[in-house]
Amino acid sequence: MSSDKLAFRNFFPPLTWAHSYKQDTFIKDLFASLIVVAMLVPQALAYAKVAGMPLQVGLYVSILPPLLYCLFGTSMFLSVGTCAIIAILTKAGASLVAAEGTI
């Protein structure tokens, strides 16, 4: 295998395990993702409100990081999502740039 292919596999890890991914694993992963969505979306909306951001920002924050980690992450066992401290720091940082509710 050429070094270019190895470099791309390192950059895009699903290429290393996708060929051995089984249907029963997919069903379990799908069920787990529905549970995560049911818990993460309301939490992210609440943290967006705490941060003084529009609620749709909470949706972006709750969807994009897990999706990107699914594509580019190297561990199957990592929790990726929003947390209260990120919401508070976001509000503090954003308030330096713009007035609350203008983003």
Coordinates of N, CA, C and O in Angstrom, one line a residue:
M1 N 0.8 -1.2 0.0 CA 0.0 0.0 0.0 C 0.9 1.2 0.0 O 1.8 1.3 0.8
S2 N 0.5 2.2 -0.8 CA 1.4 3.4 -0.9 C 1.2 4.3 0.3 O 0.3 4.2 1.0
S3 N 2.2 5.1 0.5 CA 2.2 6.0 1.6 C 1.0 7.0 1.5 O 0.5 7.5 2.5
D4 N 0.6 7.4 0.3 CA -0.5 8.3 0.1 C -1.8 7.7 0.6 O -2.6 8.3 1.3
K5 N -2.0 6.4 0.3 CA -3.2 5.7 0.8 C -3.2 5.6 2.3 O -4.2 5.7 3.0
L6 N -2.0 5.3 2.9 CA -1.9 5.2 4.4 C -2.2 6.5 5.0 O -2.9 6.6 6.0
A7 N -1.7 7.6 4.4 CA -1.9 8.9 5.0 C -3.4 9.3 4.9 O -4.0 9.8 5.9
F8 N -4.1 8.9 3.8 CA -5.5 9.2 3.7 C -6.3 8.4 4.7 O -7.2 8.9 5.3
R9 N -5.9 7.1 4.9 CA -6.6 6.3 5.9 C -6.4 6.8 7.3 O -7.3 6.8 8.2
N10 N -5.2 7.4 7.6 CA -5.0 8.0 8.9 C -5.9 9.3 9.1 O -6.3 9.6 10.2
F11 N -6.1 10.0 8.0 CA -6.9 11.2 8.0 C -8.4 10.9 8.1 O -9.2 11.6 8.6
F12 N -8.8 9.8 7.5 CA -10.2 9.4 7.4 C -10.3 7.9 7.9 O -10.4 7.0 7.1
P13 N -10.4 7.8 9.2 CA -10.3 6.4 9.9 C -11.4 5.5 9.5 O -11.2 4.3 9.5
P14 N -12.7 5.9 9.1 CA -13.6 4.9 8.7 C -13.2 4.0 7.6 O -13.7 2.8 7.4
L15 N -12.2 4.4 6.8 CA -11.7 3.5 5.7 C -11.0 2.3 6.3 O -10.8 1.3 5.6
T16 N -10.5 2.4 7.5 CA -9.8 1.2 8.1 C -10.8 0.2 8.7 O -10.4 -1.0 8.8
W17 N -12.0 0.6 9.1 CA -12.9 -0.3 9.7 C -14.2 -0.6 8.9 O -14.9 -1.5 9.2
A18 N -14.5 0.2 8.0 CA -15.8 0.1 7.2 C -16.0 -1.2 6.6 O -17.1 -1.7 6.5
H19 N -14.9 -1.8 6.1 CA -15.1 -3.1 5.4 C -15.5 -4.2 6.3 O -16.1 -5.2 5.9
S20 N -15.3 -4.1 7.6 CA -15.7 -5.1 8.6 C -16.9 -4.8 9.4 O -17.2 -5.5 10.4
Y21 N -17.5 -3.6 9.1 CA -18.7 -3.2 9.8 C -19.9 -4.1 9.5 O -20.2 -4.3 8.3
K22 N -20.6 -4.6 10.5 CA -21.6 -5.5 10.4 C -23.0 -4.9 10.6 O -23.1 -3.9 11.2
Q23 N -24.0 -5.5 10.0 CA -25.4 -5.0 10.1 C -25.9 -4.9 11.5 O -26.5 -3.9 11.9
D24 N -25.6 -5.9 12.3 CA -26.1 -5.9 13.7 C -25.4 -4.7 14.5 O -26.0 -4.1 15.4
T25 N -24.2 -4.5 14.2 CA -23.5 -3.3 14.8 C -24.1 -2.0 14.4 O -24.3 -1.1 15.2
F26 N -24.5 -1.9 13.1 CA -25.2 -0.7 12.6 C -26.5 -0.5 13.3 O -26.8 0.7 13.7
I27 N -27.3 -1.5 13.5 CA -28.5 -1.4 14.2 C -28.3 -0.9 15.7 O -29.0 0.0 16.2
K28 N -27.3 -1.5 16.3 CA -27.0 -1.0 17.7 C -26.5 0.4 17.7 O -26.9 1.2 18.6
D29 N -25.7 0.8 16.7 CA -25.2 2.2 16.7 C -26.3 3.1 16.4 O -26.4 4.3 16.9
L30 N -27.3 2.7 15.5 CA -28.4 3.6 15.2 C -29.3 3.8 16.4 O -29.7 4.9 16.7
F31 N -29.5 2.8 17.2 CA -30.3 2.9 18.4 C -29.6 3.8 19.4 O -30.2 4.6 20.0
A32 N -28.3 3.6 19.6 CA -27.5 4.4 20.5 C -27.6 5.9 20.0 O -27.7 6.8 20.9
S33 N -27.5 6.2 18.7 CA -27.5 7.5 18.2 C -28.8 8.2 18.5 O -28.9 9.4 18.8
L34 N -29.9 7.4 18.4 CA -31.2 8.0 18.7 C -31.3 8.4 20.2 O -31.9 9.4 20.5
I35 N -30.8 7.6 21.1 CA -30.8 7.9 22.5 C -29.9 9.2 22.7 O -30.3 10.1 23.5
V36 N -28.8 9.3 22.1 CA -27.9 10.4 22.2 C -28.6 11.7 21.8 O -28.6 12.7 22.4
V37 N -29.3 11.6 20.6 CA -30.0 12.8 20.1 C -31.1 13.2 21.1 O -31.3 14.4 21.3
A38 N -31.8 12.2 21.6 CA -32.9 12.5 22.5 C -32.4 13.3 23.8 O -33.1 14.1 24.4
M39 N -31.2 13.0 24.2 CA -30.6 13.6 25.4 C -29.8 14.9 25.0 O -29.8 15.9 25.7
L40 N -29.1 14.9 23.9 CA -28.2 15.9 23.6 C -28.8 17.2 23.1 O -28.5 18.3 23.4
V41 N -29.9 17.0 22.2 CA -30.5 18.2 21.6 C -31.1 19.1 22.7 O -30.8 20.3 22.7
P42 N -32.0 18.6 23.6 CA -32.5 19.5 24.6 C -31.4 20.2 25.5 O -31.5 21.3 25.8
Q43 N -30.4 19.4 25.8 CA -29.3 19.9 26.6 C -28.6 21.1 25.8 O -28.3 22.1 26.4
A44 N -28.3 20.9 24.5 CA -27.6 21.9 23.7 C -28.5 23.1 23.6 O -28.0 24.2 23.6
L45 N -29.8 23.0 23.5 CA -30.7 24.1 23.4 C -30.6 24.9 24.7 O -30.6 26.1 24.7
A46 N -30.6 24.2 25.8 CA -30.6 24.9 27.1 C -29.2 25.6 27.3 O -29.2 26.8 27.8
Y47 N -28.1 25.0 26.8 CA -26.9 25.7 27.0 C -26.7 26.9 26.0 O -26.1 27.8 26.4
A48 N -27.4 26.8 24.9 CA -27.4 28.0 24.0 C -28.1 29.1 24.7 O -27.7 30.3 24.6
K49 N -29.2 28.8 25.4 CA -30.0 29.8 26.1 C -29.1 30.4 27.2 O -29.1 31.6 27.5
V50 N -28.4 29.5 28.0 CA -27.5 30.0 29.0 C -26.4 30.9 28.5 O -26.1 31.9 29.1
A51 N -25.9 30.6 27.3 CA -24.9 31.4 26.7 C -25.4 32.7 26.1 O -24.6 33.5 25.6
G52 N -26.7 32.9 26.0 CA -27.3 34.0 25.4 C -27.3 34.0 23.9 O -27.3 35.0 23.3
M53 N -27.2 32.8 23.4 CA -27.1 32.6 21.9 C -28.5 32.2 21.4 O -29.3 31.7 22.1
P54 N -28.7 32.4 20.1 CA -30.0 31.9 19.5 C -30.0 30.3 19.7 O -29.0 29.7 19.7
L55 N -31.2 29.8 19.8 CA -31.4 28.3 20.0 C -30.8 27.5 18.9 O -30.3 26.4 19.1
Q56 N -30.8 28.0 17.6 CA -30.3 27.2 16.5 C -28.8 27.0 16.7 O -28.2 26.0 16.2
V57 N -28.1 27.9 17.4 CA -26.7 27.7 17.6 C -26.5 26.4 18.5 O -25.6 25.6 18.2
G58 N -27.4 26.2 19.4 CA -27.3 25.0 20.2 C -27.5 23.7 19.3 O -26.9 22.7 19.6
L59 N -28.4 23.8 18.3 CA -28.5 22.7 17.4 C -27.2 22.4 16.6 O -26.8 21.3 16.4
Y60 N -26.6 23.5 16.1 CA -25.4 23.3 15.4 C -24.3 22.7 16.2 O -23.6 21.8 15.8
V61 N -24.2 23.1 17.5 CA -23.2 22.6 18.4 C -23.5 21.2 18.8 O -22.6 20.4 19.0
S62 N -24.8 20.8 18.8 CA -25.1 19.4 19.2 C -25.0 18.4 18.0 O -24.8 17.2 18.2
I63 N -25.0 18.9 16.8 CA -25.0 18.0 15.6 C -23.6 17.9 15.0 O -23.1 16.8 14.7
L64 N -22.9 19.1 14.8 CA -21.7 19.0 14.1 C -20.5 18.3 14.7 O -19.9 17.5 14.1
P65 N -20.2 18.5 16.0 CA -19.1 17.8 16.6 C -19.2 16.3 16.6 O -18.3 15.6 16.2
P66 N -20.3 15.7 17.0 CA -20.4 14.3 16.9 C -20.3 13.7 15.5 O -19.7 12.7 15.2
L67 N -20.9 14.5 14.5 CA -20.8 14.0 13.1 C -19.4 14.1 12.6 O -18.9 13.2 12.0
L68 N -18.7 15.2 12.9 CA -17.3 15.3 12.5 C -16.4 14.2 13.1 O -15.5 13.7 12.5
Y69 N -16.7 14.0 14.4 CA -15.9 13.0 15.1 C -16.2 11.6 14.5 O -15.3 10.8 14.4
C70 N -17.4 11.3 14.1 CA -17.7 10.1 13.5 C -16.9 9.8 12.3 O -16.5 8.7 12.0
L71 N -16.7 10.9 11.5 CA -15.9 10.8 10.2 C -14.4 10.8 10.4 O -13.7 10.2 9.7
F72 N -13.9 11.6 11.4 CA -12.5 11.8 11.5 C -11.9 11.3 12.8 O -10.7 11.4 12.9
G73 N -12.7 10.9 13.7 CA -12.1 10.4 15.0 C -11.5 9.1 14.9 O -11.8 8.3 14.0
T74 N -10.6 8.8 15.8 CA -9.9 7.5 15.8 C -10.3 6.6 16.9 O -9.9 5.4 17.0
S75 N -11.2 7.0 17.8 CA -11.6 6.1 18.9 C -13.1 5.9 18.8 O -13.9 6.8 18.5
M76 N -13.6 4.6 19.1 CA -15.0 4.3 19.1 C -15.6 4.7 20.4 O -16.8 4.7 20.5
F77 N -14.8 5.0 21.4 CA -15.3 5.2 22.7 C -15.0 6.6 23.2 O -14.1 6.8 24.1
L78 N -15.6 7.6 22.7 CA -15.4 9.0 23.2 C -16.7 9.8 23.2 O -17.5 9.7 22.3
S79 N -16.9 10.5 24.2 CA -18.1 11.3 24.3 C -17.8 12.7 23.8 O -16.8 13.4 24.2
V80 N -18.5 13.1 22.8 CA -18.4 14.4 22.2 C -19.7 15.2 22.2 O -20.7 14.6 21.7
G81 N -19.7 16.3 22.8 CA -20.9 17.1 22.8 C -20.7 18.4 23.6 O -19.6 18.8 23.8
T82 N -21.9 19.0 23.9 CA -21.8 20.3 24.6 C -21.7 20.1 26.1 O -22.0 19.0 26.6
C83 N -21.3 21.1 26.8 CA -21.2 21.1 28.2 C -21.4 22.5 28.7 O -21.3 23.5 28.0
A84 N -21.7 22.6 30.0 CA -22.1 23.9 30.6 C -20.9 24.9 30.5 O -21.1 26.1 30.2
I85 N -19.7 24.4 30.8 CA -18.6 25.3 30.8 C -18.3 25.9 29.4 O -18.0 27.1 29.3
I86 N -18.5 25.1 28.4 CA -18.4 25.7 27.0 C -19.4 26.8 26.8 O -19.1 27.8 26.2
A87 N -20.6 26.6 27.2 CA -21.7 27.6 27.1 C -21.3 28.9 27.8 O -21.5 29.9 27.2
I88 N -20.8 28.7 29.0 CA -20.5 29.9 29.7 C -19.3 30.7 29.1 O -19.3 31.9 29.0
L89 N -18.3 29.9 28.7 CA -17.1 30.5 28.0 C -17.5 31.1 26.7 O -17.0 32.2 26.3
T90 N -18.4 30.5 26.0 CA -18.9 31.1 24.7 C -19.6 32.4 24.9 O -19.4 33.4 24.2
K91 N -20.4 32.5 25.9 CA -21.1 33.7 26.2 C -20.1 34.8 26.6 O -20.2 35.9 26.1
A92 N -19.1 34.5 27.4 CA -18.1 35.4 27.8 C -17.3 35.9 26.6 O -17.0 37.1 26.4
G93 N -16.9 35.0 25.7 CA -16.1 35.4 24.5 C -17.0 36.2 23.5 O -16.5 37.2 23.0
A94 N -18.2 35.7 23.3 CA -19.0 36.4 22.3 C -19.5 37.8 22.8 O -19.7 38.7 22.0
S95 N -19.6 37.9 24.1 CA -20.0 39.3 24.6 C -19.0 40.3 24.4 O -19.2 41.5 24.4
L96 N -17.7 39.9 24.1 CA -16.7 40.9 23.8 C -16.8 41.3 22.4 O -16.2 42.4 22.1
V97 N -17.4 40.6 21.5 CA -17.5 40.9 20.1 C -18.8 41.5 19.7 O -18.8 42.4 18.9
A98 N -19.9 41.0 20.3 CA -21.2 41.5 19.9 C -22.1 41.5 21.1 O -21.9 40.8 22.1
A99 N -23.2 42.4 21.0 CA -24.2 42.4 22.1 C -25.0 41.2 22.1 O -25.2 40.5 21.1
E100 N -25.5 40.8 23.3 CA -26.3 39.6 23.4 C -27.5 39.6 22.5 O -28.2 40.6 22.4
G101 N -27.8 38.5 21.8 CA -28.9 38.4 20.9 C -28.7 38.9 19.5 O -29.6 38.9 18.7
T102 N -27.5 39.4 19.2 CA -27.3 39.9 17.9 C -26.6 38.9 16.9 O -26.5 39.2 15.7
I103 N -26.2 37.8 17.4 CA -25.5 36.8 16.5 C -26.5 36.0 15.8 O -27.5 35.6 16.3

